[in-house]
Coordinates of C-alpha atoms and ligand atoms in Angstrom, one line a residue:
X1 CA 14.4 -25.0 15.5
X2 CA 11.0 -24.9 17.5
X3 CA 8.4 -27.4 16.2
X4 CA 5.3 -25.3 16.2
X5 CA 2.1 -27.0 17.8
X6 CA 3.6 -30.6 17.9
X7 CA 0.9 -32.6 16.1
X8 CA -2.0 -30.2 16.6
X9 CA -4.3 -29.8 13.7
X10 CA -4.9 -26.0 14.0
X11 CA -1.8 -23.7 15.5
X12 CA -2.5 -21.9 18.6
X13 CA -2.1 -18.6 16.8
X14 CA -5.1 -19.4 14.6
X15 CA -7.5 -20.3 17.4
X16 CA -6.5 -17.3 19.6
X17 CA -8.5 -14.1 19.9
X18 CA -6.2 -10.9 20.3
X19 CA -7.0 -7.9 22.5
X20 CA -4.9 -4.8 21.7
X21 CA -3.9 -2.4 24.7
X22 CA -2.9 1.1 23.5
X23 CA -0.9 1.7 26.8
X24 CA -1.3 5.5 27.1
X25 CA -5.1 5.3 27.0
X26 CA -5.8 2.3 29.1
X27 CA -5.4 2.9 32.7
X28 CA -3.4 5.3 34.8
X29 CA -2.1 4.0 38.1
X30 CA -0.1 7.1 39.5
X31 CA -2.3 10.1 38.7
X32 CA 0.1 11.7 36.0
X33 CA -3.1 11.2 33.5
X34 CA -0.8 8.9 31.6
X35 CA -1.9 5.2 31.1
X36 CA 0.9 2.8 32.3
X37 CA 2.1 -0.9 33.1
X38 CA 0.9 -1.1 36.6
X39 CA -2.4 0.3 35.4
X40 CA -2.6 -2.6 33.0
X41 CA -1.8 -5.1 35.5
X42 CA -4.7 -3.8 37.7
X43 CA -7.3 -4.4 34.8
X44 CA -6.0 -7.9 33.6
X45 CA -9.0 -9.6 34.9
X46 CA -11.3 -7.4 32.8
X47 CA -9.4 -8.6 29.7
X48 CA -9.2 -12.3 31.1
X49 CA -13.1 -12.2 31.6
X50 CA -13.6 -12.1 27.9
X51 CA -11.9 -15.2 27.4
X52 CA -9.2 -13.9 25.0
X53 CA -5.8 -15.4 24.7
X54 CA -3.4 -13.0 23.4
X55 CA -2.8 -9.3 24.3
X56 CA -1.1 -6.9 21.6
X57 CA 0.6 -4.4 23.6
X58 CA 1.4 -1.1 21.6
X59 CA 4.9 0.4 22.1
X60 CA 6.1 1.1 25.6
X61 CA 9.7 2.0 24.8
X62 CA 11.6 5.3 25.5
X63 CA 10.3 7.7 23.0
X64 CA 9.7 11.4 22.4
X65 CA 6.2 10.5 21.5
X66 CA 6.3 12.3 18.1
X67 CA 4.0 9.5 16.8
X68 CA 2.9 8.2 20.3
X69 CA 5.7 5.7 20.7
X70 CA 6.0 4.5 17.2
X71 CA 9.1 6.6 17.2
X72 CA 11.4 4.4 19.5
X73 CA 14.4 5.9 21.1
X74 CA 15.9 2.6 22.8
X75 CA 14.5 -0.8 21.8
X76 CA 15.4 -2.6 25.2
X77 CA 14.0 -0.3 27.8
X78 CA 10.8 0.9 29.0
X79 CA 9.4 4.6 28.8
X80 CA 9.3 6.2 32.2
X81 CA 5.8 7.2 31.3
X82 CA 4.8 3.6 31.4
X83 CA 7.0 2.3 34.4
X84 CA 10.1 0.0 34.8
X85 CA 11.4 -3.1 33.3
X86 CA 10.3 -4.6 36.5
X87 CA 6.8 -3.4 36.0
X88 CA 7.0 -5.0 32.5
X89 CA 8.4 -8.3 33.7
X90 CA 5.6 -8.3 36.5
X91 CA 2.9 -7.5 33.7
X92 CA 4.3 -10.6 31.7
X93 CA 4.1 -12.8 34.6
X94 CA 0.6 -11.9 35.6
X95 CA -0.4 -12.3 32.0
X96 CA 1.2 -15.7 31.7
X97 CA -0.4 -16.9 35.2
X98 CA -4.0 -16.2 33.7
X99 CA -3.0 -18.4 31.0
X100 CA -2.8 -15.6 28.3
X101 CA 0.1 -14.6 26.2
X102 CA 1.9 -11.3 25.2
X103 CA 3.0 -9.9 21.9
X104 CA 4.5 -6.8 22.0
X105 CA 4.7 -4.0 19.0
X106 CA 7.9 -3.5 17.4
X107 CA 8.8 -1.0 14.7
X108 CA 11.7 -2.4 12.1
X109 CA 10.9 0.4 9.6
X110 CA 12.3 3.2 11.3
X111 CA 13.4 4.6 14.7
X112 CA 13.2 8.0 16.7
X113 CA 15.2 10.7 15.3
X114 CA 16.6 10.7 19.0
X115 CA 17.9 7.0 18.8
X116 CA 21.5 6.9 19.1
X117 CA 21.9 5.2 15.9
X118 CA 20.5 8.4 14.1
X119 CA 22.2 11.0 16.3
X120 CA 25.3 9.2 15.2
X121 CA 24.2 9.0 11.6
X122 CA 23.4 12.5 11.1
X123 CA 26.6 13.8 12.9
X124 CA 28.7 13.4 9.8
X125 CA 28.7 12.2 6.1
X126 CA 31.4 9.5 7.0
X127 CA 30.1 8.5 10.3
X128 CA 29.9 4.6 10.7
X129 CA 26.1 4.7 11.4
X130 CA 25.5 7.0 8.2
X131 CA 24.5 3.9 6.2
X132 CA 21.8 3.0 9.1
X133 CA 19.4 5.3 7.3
X134 CA 18.9 6.7 3.8
X135 CA 20.7 9.8 3.1
X136 CA 20.5 11.5 -0.3
X137 CA 21.8 14.5 -2.0
X138 CA 19.3 17.0 -3.3
X139 CA 17.5 16.8 -6.5
X140 CA 19.8 18.2 -9.5
X141 CA 17.5 21.2 -9.5
X142 CA 17.6 21.4 -5.7
X143 CA 14.8 20.2 -3.2
X144 CA 13.8 16.6 -2.2
X145 CA 15.5 13.6 -4.2
X146 CA 12.0 12.5 -5.3
X147 CA 8.3 13.1 -5.0
X148 CA 7.5 10.6 -2.3
X149 CA 5.0 11.7 0.4
X150 CA 4.9 10.8 4.0
X151 CA 1.6 8.8 5.1
X152 CA 1.3 12.0 7.3
X153 CA 1.3 14.4 4.7
X154 CA 4.2 16.5 3.3
X155 CA 7.5 15.3 1.7
X156 CA 9.0 12.0 2.8
X157 CA 12.4 13.6 2.8
X158 CA 13.8 16.3 5.2
X159 CA 16.8 18.2 4.7
X160 CA 19.6 18.1 7.2
X161 CA 21.8 21.5 6.9
X162 CA 24.7 20.1 9.1
X163 CA 25.6 17.6 6.1
X164 CA 23.8 19.0 3.3
X165 CA 21.6 16.0 2.5
X166 CA 18.1 15.0 2.8
X167 CA 17.1 11.7 4.8
X168 CA 13.9 9.6 4.1
X169 CA 11.0 9.4 6.6
X170 CA 7.7 7.7 5.3
X171 CA 6.0 8.9 8.3
X172 CA 7.1 11.9 10.3
X173 CA 10.4 13.7 10.1
X174 CA 10.9 12.4 13.6
X175 CA 10.7 8.8 12.2
X176 CA 14.0 8.2 9.8
X177 CA 13.6 5.1 7.8
X178 CA 16.4 2.6 8.6
X179 CA 18.3 0.9 5.9
X180 CA 17.8 -2.9 5.9
X181 CA 20.4 -3.2 3.1
X182 CA 22.9 -2.7 5.7
X183 CA 23.7 -6.1 7.6
X184 CA 24.6 -4.0 11.0
X185 CA 20.9 -3.0 10.8
X186 CA 19.5 -6.5 10.5
X187 CA 21.9 -7.8 13.0
X188 CA 20.9 -5.0 15.5
X189 CA 17.3 -6.1 15.1
X190 CA 18.0 -9.6 15.4
X191 CA 19.4 -9.1 18.8
X192 CA 16.4 -6.9 19.9
X193 CA 13.9 -9.4 18.8
X194 CA 15.7 -12.1 20.6
X195 CA 16.2 -10.2 24.0
X196 CA 12.3 -9.8 24.4
X197 CA 11.9 -13.4 23.3
X198 CA 14.4 -14.6 25.8
X199 CA 12.4 -12.5 28.4
X200 CA 9.4 -14.7 27.5
X201 CA 7.4 -12.6 25.3
X202 CA 5.1 -14.9 23.1
X203 CA 5.5 -12.9 19.6
X204 CA 5.3 -9.5 17.9
X205 CA 3.1 -7.3 16.2
X206 CA 5.5 -6.1 13.3
X207 CA 4.8 -2.5 12.3
X208 CA 4.5 -1.9 8.7
X209 CA 6.6 -4.9 8.0
X210 CA 6.0 -4.5 4.1
X211 CA 7.9 -1.3 4.0
X212 CA 11.3 -2.3 5.2
X213 CA 12.8 -3.3 1.8
X214 CA 13.1 0.1 -0.1
X215 CA 13.2 0.6 -3.9
X216 CA 17.0 1.6 -4.2
X217 CA 16.4 3.5 -7.3
X218 CA 14.1 5.9 -5.6
X219 CA 12.4 6.9 -8.7
X220 CA 9.3 9.0 -8.5
X221 CA 6.3 7.7 -7.8
X222 CA 4.0 7.5 -11.0
X223 CA 0.5 7.0 -9.1
X224 CA -1.7 10.0 -8.3
X225 CA -3.4 8.1 -5.5
X226 CA -1.6 7.3 -2.4
X227 CA -2.9 3.7 -2.2
X228 CA -1.2 2.7 -5.2
X229 CA 2.1 4.4 -4.1
X230 CA 2.0 2.3 -0.9
X231 CA 1.4 -0.7 -2.9
X232 CA 3.6 -0.7 -5.6
X233 CA 6.4 1.9 -4.3
X234 CA 6.7 1.9 -0.6
X235 CA 5.7 -1.7 0.3
X236 CA 6.7 -5.2 -1.4
X237 CA 10.2 -4.2 -2.3
X238 CA 12.6 -6.4 -3.8
X239 CA 14.2 -8.0 -0.8
X240 CA 11.3 -8.0 1.4
X241 CA 10.8 -11.9 1.5
X242 CA 14.6 -12.3 1.7
X243 CA 14.5 -10.2 5.1
X244 CA 11.4 -11.7 6.5
X245 CA 12.7 -15.3 5.6
X246 CA 16.0 -14.1 7.5
X247 CA 14.1 -12.9 10.5
X248 CA 12.2 -16.3 10.7
X249 CA 15.6 -18.2 10.3
X250 CA 17.4 -16.1 12.7
X251 CA 14.6 -15.3 15.3
X252 CA 11.2 -16.7 15.1
X253 CA 12.0 -20.4 14.3
X254 CA 13.7 -20.7 17.5
X255 CA 10.7 -19.7 19.6
X256 CA 6.9 -20.7 20.0
X257 CA 5.9 -17.2 18.8
X258 CA 3.0 -15.5 17.2
X259 CA 3.9 -13.2 14.5
X260 CA 1.2 -10.6 13.2
X261 CA 2.6 -8.4 10.6
X262 CA 0.7 -4.9 10.0
X263 CA 0.4 -4.9 6.3
X264 CA -0.2 -1.6 4.4
X265 CA 0.3 -2.5 0.8
X266 CA -0.1 -6.3 1.1
X267 CA -2.6 -7.6 -1.4
X268 CA -4.8 -10.5 -2.1
X269 CA -2.3 -11.6 -4.9
X270 CA 0.6 -11.5 -2.6
X271 CA -0.6 -12.1 0.9
X272 CA 0.4 -15.9 0.8
X273 CA 4.1 -14.9 0.1
X274 CA 4.1 -13.4 3.4
X275 CA 2.0 -15.9 5.2
X276 CA 1.7 -19.1 3.3
X277 CA 2.3 -22.3 5.5
X278 CA 5.1 -23.3 3.3
X279 CA 6.8 -19.8 3.4
X280 CA 8.6 -19.8 6.6
X281 CA 7.9 -16.0 6.9
X282 CA 5.0 -14.8 9.2
X283 CA 2.1 -16.3 10.8
X284 CA -0.3 -13.8 9.7
X285 CA -0.7 -10.1 8.5
X286 CA -3.7 -7.6 9.0
X287 CA -4.7 -5.9 5.7
X288 CA -6.0 -2.5 5.7
X289 CA -8.5 -2.9 2.6
X290 CA -11.7 -2.5 4.7
X291 CA -10.0 0.1 6.9
X292 CA -9.0 2.4 3.8
X293 CA -12.5 1.6 2.3
X294 CA -13.5 5.2 2.4
X295 CA -10.0 7.1 1.9
X296 CA -9.8 9.6 -0.7
X297 CA -7.3 9.5 -3.7
X298 CA -5.2 12.1 -1.6
X299 CA -5.7 11.3 2.1
X300 CA -8.2 9.7 4.8
X301 CA -9.7 13.1 5.3
X302 CA -10.5 13.4 1.7
X303 CA -13.0 10.6 2.5
X304 CA -15.8 9.2 0.3
X305 CA -18.6 7.0 1.5
X306 CA -18.5 3.2 2.0
X307 CA -21.0 0.8 1.0
X308 CA -21.8 -2.9 2.5
X309 CA -21.3 -4.3 -1.1
X310 CA -17.7 -2.9 -1.2
X311 CA -17.0 -4.1 2.5
X312 CA -18.3 -7.6 1.6
X313 CA -16.3 -8.0 -1.4
X314 CA -13.1 -7.1 0.5
X315 CA -13.9 -10.0 2.6
X316 CA -14.7 -12.4 0.0
X317 CA -11.5 -11.4 -1.9
X318 CA -9.2 -11.9 0.9
X319 CA -10.6 -15.3 2.0
X320 CA -10.4 -16.9 -1.5
X321 CA -6.9 -15.4 -1.7
X322 CA -5.9 -17.2 1.3
X323 CA -7.1 -20.5 0.3
X324 CA -5.8 -23.2 2.5
X325 CA -2.3 -21.7 2.7
X326 CA -2.4 -18.4 4.1
X327 CA -3.8 -16.5 7.2
X328 CA -4.8 -13.3 8.3
X329 CA -6.0 -11.5 11.6
X330 CA -9.3 -9.4 11.2
X331 CA -10.4 -6.5 13.3
X332 CA -12.8 -3.5 12.5
X333 CA -10.7 -1.0 14.6
X334 CA -7.7 -0.4 16.3
X335 CA -5.3 2.6 17.5
X336 CA -5.1 3.9 13.9
X337 CA -8.8 4.2 12.9
X338 CA -12.3 5.3 14.0
X339 CA -14.1 3.4 16.6
X340 CA -15.9 0.4 14.9
X341 CA -19.4 1.0 16.2
X342 CA -19.4 4.7 14.9
X343 CA -17.7 3.8 11.6
X344 CA -19.3 0.7 10.5
X345 CA -22.4 0.4 13.1
X346 CA -25.0 2.8 14.5
X347 CA -23.6 4.5 17.7
X348 CA -27.0 6.1 18.2
X349 CA -30.5 4.4 18.4
X350 CA -29.0 1.1 17.6
X351 CA -25.7 1.4 19.4
X352 CA -25.9 -1.8 21.6
X353 CA -27.2 -4.2 18.7
X354 CA -24.9 -2.9 16.1
X355 CA -22.0 -3.1 18.4
X356 CA -22.8 -6.8 19.1
X357 CA -23.5 -7.4 15.3
X358 CA -19.8 -6.0 14.5
X359 CA -18.4 -8.3 17.3
X360 CA -20.4 -11.2 15.7
X361 CA -18.6 -10.2 12.3
X362 CA -14.9 -10.3 13.4
X363 CA -15.7 -13.4 15.8
X364 CA -17.1 -15.7 13.2
X365 CA -14.6 -14.8 10.1
X366 CA -11.9 -17.2 8.9
X367 CA -9.1 -15.4 10.7
X368 CA -7.6 -14.6 14.0
X369 CA -9.9 -11.9 15.5
X370 CA -8.5 -8.7 17.0
X371 CA -10.4 -6.8 19.6
X372 CA -9.3 -2.9 20.4
X373 CA -9.4 -1.7 23.9
X374 CA -12.7 -0.4 24.5
X375 CA -14.6 -1.8 21.8
X376 CA -15.8 -4.5 24.4
X377 CA -17.7 -1.9 25.9
X378 CA -19.0 0.0 22.9
X379 CA -16.8 3.1 23.1
X380 CA -17.6 5.6 20.6
X381 CA -16.1 8.2 18.3
X382 CA -15.4 11.5 20.1
X383 CA -15.8 15.1 18.7
X384 CA -13.8 17.5 20.3
X385 CA -14.6 21.0 19.3
X386 CA -11.2 22.6 19.3
X387 CA -8.1 21.3 17.3
X388 CA -6.1 22.0 20.5
X389 CA -7.7 18.9 21.9
X390 CA -6.3 16.5 19.4
X391 CA -3.1 14.9 20.1
X392 CA -2.4 12.8 17.0
X393 CA 0.5 14.2 14.8
X394 CA -1.3 12.6 11.7
X395 CA -4.6 15.0 12.2
X396 CA -2.5 18.1 13.3
X397 CA -0.4 17.7 10.2
X398 CA -3.1 17.4 7.8
X399 CA -4.8 20.3 9.8
X400 CA -2.2 22.4 8.5
X401 CA -2.4 21.0 5.1
X402 CA -6.1 21.6 4.8
X403 CA -5.9 25.3 6.2
X404 CA -3.3 25.6 3.1
X405 CA -5.9 24.2 0.8
X406 CA -8.3 26.8 2.1
X407 CA -10.4 24.8 4.6
X408 CA -11.6 26.3 7.9
X409 CA -10.6 24.4 11.0
X410 CA -14.2 23.8 11.5
X411 CA -14.7 22.3 8.1
X412 CA -11.6 20.2 8.8
X413 CA -12.8 19.2 12.4
X414 CA -15.7 17.5 10.7
X415 CA -13.5 15.3 8.8
X416 CA -11.6 14.3 12.0
X417 CA -14.6 13.7 13.9
X418 CA -15.1 10.7 11.4
X419 CA -11.6 9.5 10.3
X420 CA -9.2 10.8 13.1
X421 CA -7.0 8.3 15.0
X422 CA -7.8 10.1 18.4
X423 CA -11.1 8.7 18.0
X424 CA -9.8 5.4 19.2
X425 CA -7.1 6.9 21.6
X426 CA -9.4 8.7 24.4
X427 CA -9.0 7.0 27.5
X428 CA -11.0 3.7 28.3
X429 CA -14.0 4.3 30.5
X430 CA -13.9 2.1 33.5
X431 CA -16.5 3.7 35.8
X432 CA -18.7 7.0 36.1
X433 CA -16.0 8.3 38.5
X434 CA -14.1 11.5 37.1
X435 CA -12.4 10.9 34.0
X436 CA -14.2 7.6 33.7
X437 CA -11.9 6.1 36.5
X438 CA -8.9 6.2 34.1
X439 CA -6.9 8.8 36.0
X440 CA -7.0 10.7 39.2
X441 CA -5.2 13.4 37.5
X442 CA -5.5 15.5 34.4
X443 CA -5.9 12.8 31.4
X444 CA -3.3 13.5 28.4
X445 CA -6.4 13.6 26.3
X446 CA -9.8 14.3 26.7
X447 CA -12.2 11.5 28.1
X448 CA -15.5 10.7 25.9
X449 CA -18.2 12.8 27.5
X450 CA -20.5 9.6 27.7
X451 CA -18.1 7.9 30.1
X452 CA -20.9 8.1 33.0
X453 CA -23.3 5.8 30.8
X454 CA -20.7 3.9 29.0
X455 CA -18.1 2.1 31.1
X456 CA -16.9 -1.2 32.2
X457 CA -18.4 -1.1 35.6
X458 CA -21.9 -0.7 33.9
X459 CA -21.2 -3.4 31.4
X460 CA -20.5 -5.9 34.2
X461 CA -23.7 -4.6 36.0
X462 CA -25.8 -5.2 32.8
X463 CA -26.6 -9.0 31.7
X464 CA -27.3 -7.8 28.3
X465 CA -24.1 -5.6 28.1
X466 CA -21.8 -5.6 24.9
X467 CA -19.0 -6.9 27.2
X468 CA -21.1 -10.2 28.0
X469 CA -22.0 -10.6 24.4
X470 CA -18.1 -10.4 23.5
X471 CA -17.7 -13.1 26.1
X472 CA -20.2 -15.3 25.0
X473 CA -19.3 -14.9 21.5
X474 CA -15.8 -15.7 22.0
X475 CA -16.7 -18.7 23.8
X476 CA -19.0 -19.8 20.9
X477 CA -15.8 -19.7 18.6
X478 CA -13.5 -21.4 21.0
X479 CA -16.0 -24.3 21.3
X480 CA -16.5 -24.6 17.7
X481 CA -13.4 -25.0 15.5
X482 CA -16.0 -24.7 12.2
X483 CA -15.9 -20.8 13.2
X484 CA -12.1 -20.9 13.2
X485 CA -11.0 -23.0 10.1
X486 CA -14.5 -23.8 8.4
X487 CA -14.8 -22.8 4.8
X488 CA -16.1 -19.3 4.3
X489 CA -18.8 -18.9 1.7
X490 CA -20.9 -15.7 1.1
X491 CA -24.6 -16.3 0.4
X492 CA -26.1 -14.8 -3.0
X493 CA -29.7 -13.7 -3.2
X494 CA -29.7 -11.7 -0.1
X495 CA -31.4 -8.3 0.4
X496 CA -28.9 -5.2 0.1
X497 CA -28.2 -4.7 3.6
X498 CA -27.7 -8.2 4.8
X499 CA -24.1 -9.8 5.0
X500 CA -25.0 -13.5 5.4
X501 CA -22.2 -16.2 4.8
X502 CA -21.8 -19.9 5.7
X503 CA -19.0 -21.6 7.6
X504 CA -18.6 -25.3 6.9
X505 CA -16.3 -28.1 8.5
X506 CA -16.5 -31.8 8.4
X507 CA -20.3 -31.9 7.7
X508 CA -21.1 -29.1 10.1
X509 CA -22.9 -26.2 8.5
X510 CA -23.2 -22.8 10.2
X511 CA -24.6 -19.6 8.9
X512 CA -24.0 -16.0 10.1
X513 CA -26.7 -13.3 9.1
X514 CA -25.9 -9.7 9.8
X515 CA -28.4 -7.1 9.2
X516 CA -26.3 -3.9 8.7
X517 CA -29.2 -1.6 8.6
X518 CA -31.8 0.5 10.8
X519 CA -34.7 -1.4 9.3
X520 CA -36.2 -4.8 9.3
X521 CA -35.3 -7.3 6.5
X522 CA -37.1 -10.4 5.3
X523 CA -34.7 -13.2 4.2
X524 CA -35.1 -16.7 3.1
X525 CA -32.7 -19.0 4.8
X526 CA -31.5 -22.1 3.0
X527 CA -33.4 -25.4 3.1
X528 CA -33.2 -27.1 6.3
X529 CA -33.8 -26.2 9.9
X530 CA -31.3 -23.9 11.6
X531 CA -30.7 -23.6 15.5
X532 CA -30.0 -20.0 16.9
X533 CA -26.5 -20.4 18.7
X534 CA -26.4 -16.9 19.6
X535 CA -28.2 -13.4 18.6
X536 CA -28.0 -10.0 19.7
X537 CA -31.7 -9.7 20.4
X538 CA -32.2 -12.0 23.3
X539 CA -31.9 -15.7 24.0
X540 CA -30.9 -18.2 21.5
X541 CA -31.9 -21.9 21.0
X542 CA -34.8 -21.0 18.7
X543 CA -35.2 -22.9 15.6
X544 CA -35.6 -21.2 12.3
X545 CA -36.5 -22.2 8.6
X546 CA -37.5 -20.6 5.3
X547 CA -38.6 -17.1 5.3
X548 CA -37.3 -15.1 8.3
X549 CA -37.4 -11.4 9.7
X550 CA -34.5 -9.7 10.9
X551 CA -34.7 -6.7 13.3
X552 CA -32.5 -3.7 12.6
X553 CA -29.0 -4.5 13.1
X554 CA -29.9 -8.1 14.2
X555 CA -27.1 -10.6 14.0
X556 CA -27.7 -14.3 13.9
X557 CA -25.2 -17.2 14.2
X558 CA -27.4 -20.3 13.2
X559 CA -26.1 -24.2 13.0
X560 CA -28.1 -26.4 10.6
X561 CA -29.9 -29.1 12.6
Ligands
LIG1 O1 0.6 2.2 11.0 C1 1.0 2.5 9.6 C2 -0.4 2.8 8.9 O2 -0.6 2.4 7.9 C3 -1.2 3.7 9.5 O3 -0.2 4.9 9.9 C4 -2.2 4.1 8.9 O4 -2.2 3.9 7.6 C5 -2.9 5.7 8.9 O5 -2.6 6.0 10.3 C6 -4.2 5.7 8.7 O6 -4.6 7.1 8.6 C7 1.5 2.0 11.8 C8 1.3 2.1 13.3 O7 -0.1 1.5 13.5 C9 0.8 3.7 13.3 O8 0.1 3.9 14.7 C10 2.2 4.5 13.2 O9 1.7 5.9 13.3 C11 2.8 4.2 11.9 O10 2.7 2.9 11.5 C12 4.1 4.6 12.0 O11 4.8 3.7 12.8
LIG2 CA1 0.5 7.0 34.8

């Protein structure tokens, strides 16, 4: 049994800052237009320069890429697109030699349809691997066994003619859900996780972990909106905590790991069942409530508008639910969502100020911050003009669905420009060289047209860049435990567009004030004299008291004198 953080008050995984790499779009090294592991190695100093502690690497395993690697065909190998196992071992040692850690993305809810388990399972009804997945007879009147829909549109069941049964897939039909009721499945995943930890990996990002315990009555979902179906039908199944405790006992407890669960369906009411410090389950999860904030009842492309009021209430509600027991990771974008400066900031006139404000938000909250590749240089949403330029299966599936509903492709593309996952999957812009220095070949997906202006090289040449602000904000967080574990409390009585909250620890009081608006704002600070520790409008150090004006998209971090 590994004793976590011998004697340290705050575990390392709470104090850490995570940087997520989506390997396909990070850096190509061999001119095939696809990011790869040697490419990542060549850019580690860019990441290390920020002062981050942990790299989360999205899937790099053999896969037909139906869902860009989240459909794994071999859990103990490296996709040739990304390199070799020697490359991986080299990456791991290069990360460790810089004092950083590596957690790898692992998908325990489903495999690729090309995984040997599924090839066996689908071959015959009495095959020993049949029960590695969920196979059901057609409904009495014919058709799928129930009304469950995939996250990516369409039924969550596909009929297999060779054996006359349907199989379950909560995502694409190329991602059949595995059956955790089967102890052979559990043992197989136990061995896979230990294989990577024995190589020296420092933990896992666990894809859709709340989904692995299924409701075995397979009743129809009674909910009209998909979010309730996720929460009360797909997630939080009867044996979910039994399975995660088993993983903790059989795997996690033997290593000094970080376990980060992706938590669709986890709610404030049950987050501490997954992350409570007395639960022996996961270190933390990241929830999606603010990421789903403008999703429609049907799907994300049937979107509404988000409001700062709703955004702030989500942060309040989750922080209160965690109390002193649970823990979460906090980010405002990743490979599944639009670029945060476009979605929650202002990627026009106040691009730089709002990117820094959003960095301030995630780096002053009570949770392990997650930074998604490219956000540290302010990368923005992209607006490809042809559906053929899009790569994400979710977008392409919903395109067909929206055409069936009578929308034109042009109408649907407007929704994709705002909500599509490919916004986050355009190649990282390294320089003003062709393709932003990402590749010397033909990139697998288009490069953002602003790469000549927005790129890492320009950021390093600009003392006022978003990159250096991330570096300084990360350093400020690391130097001040109050920003990690201090009590969070939102200030009331602020103007509508101001998100202001305090962080308190052992007599220290800090104030974070974020002006989510392109206009100025007048606020009255709580009594006392407040010293600026960092702000996105210039040098820090000034003293503030009483009535204070905030510039458009100004963020301030103040410490009470
Ligand atoms: O994401 C699950 C998930 O919640 C996302 O699919 C998200 O809800 C949706 O894309 C929002 O539109 C994980 C991975 O992060 C994602 O990349 C995979 O596609 C998915 O699981 C299946 O593995
Ligand atoms: Ca490559």
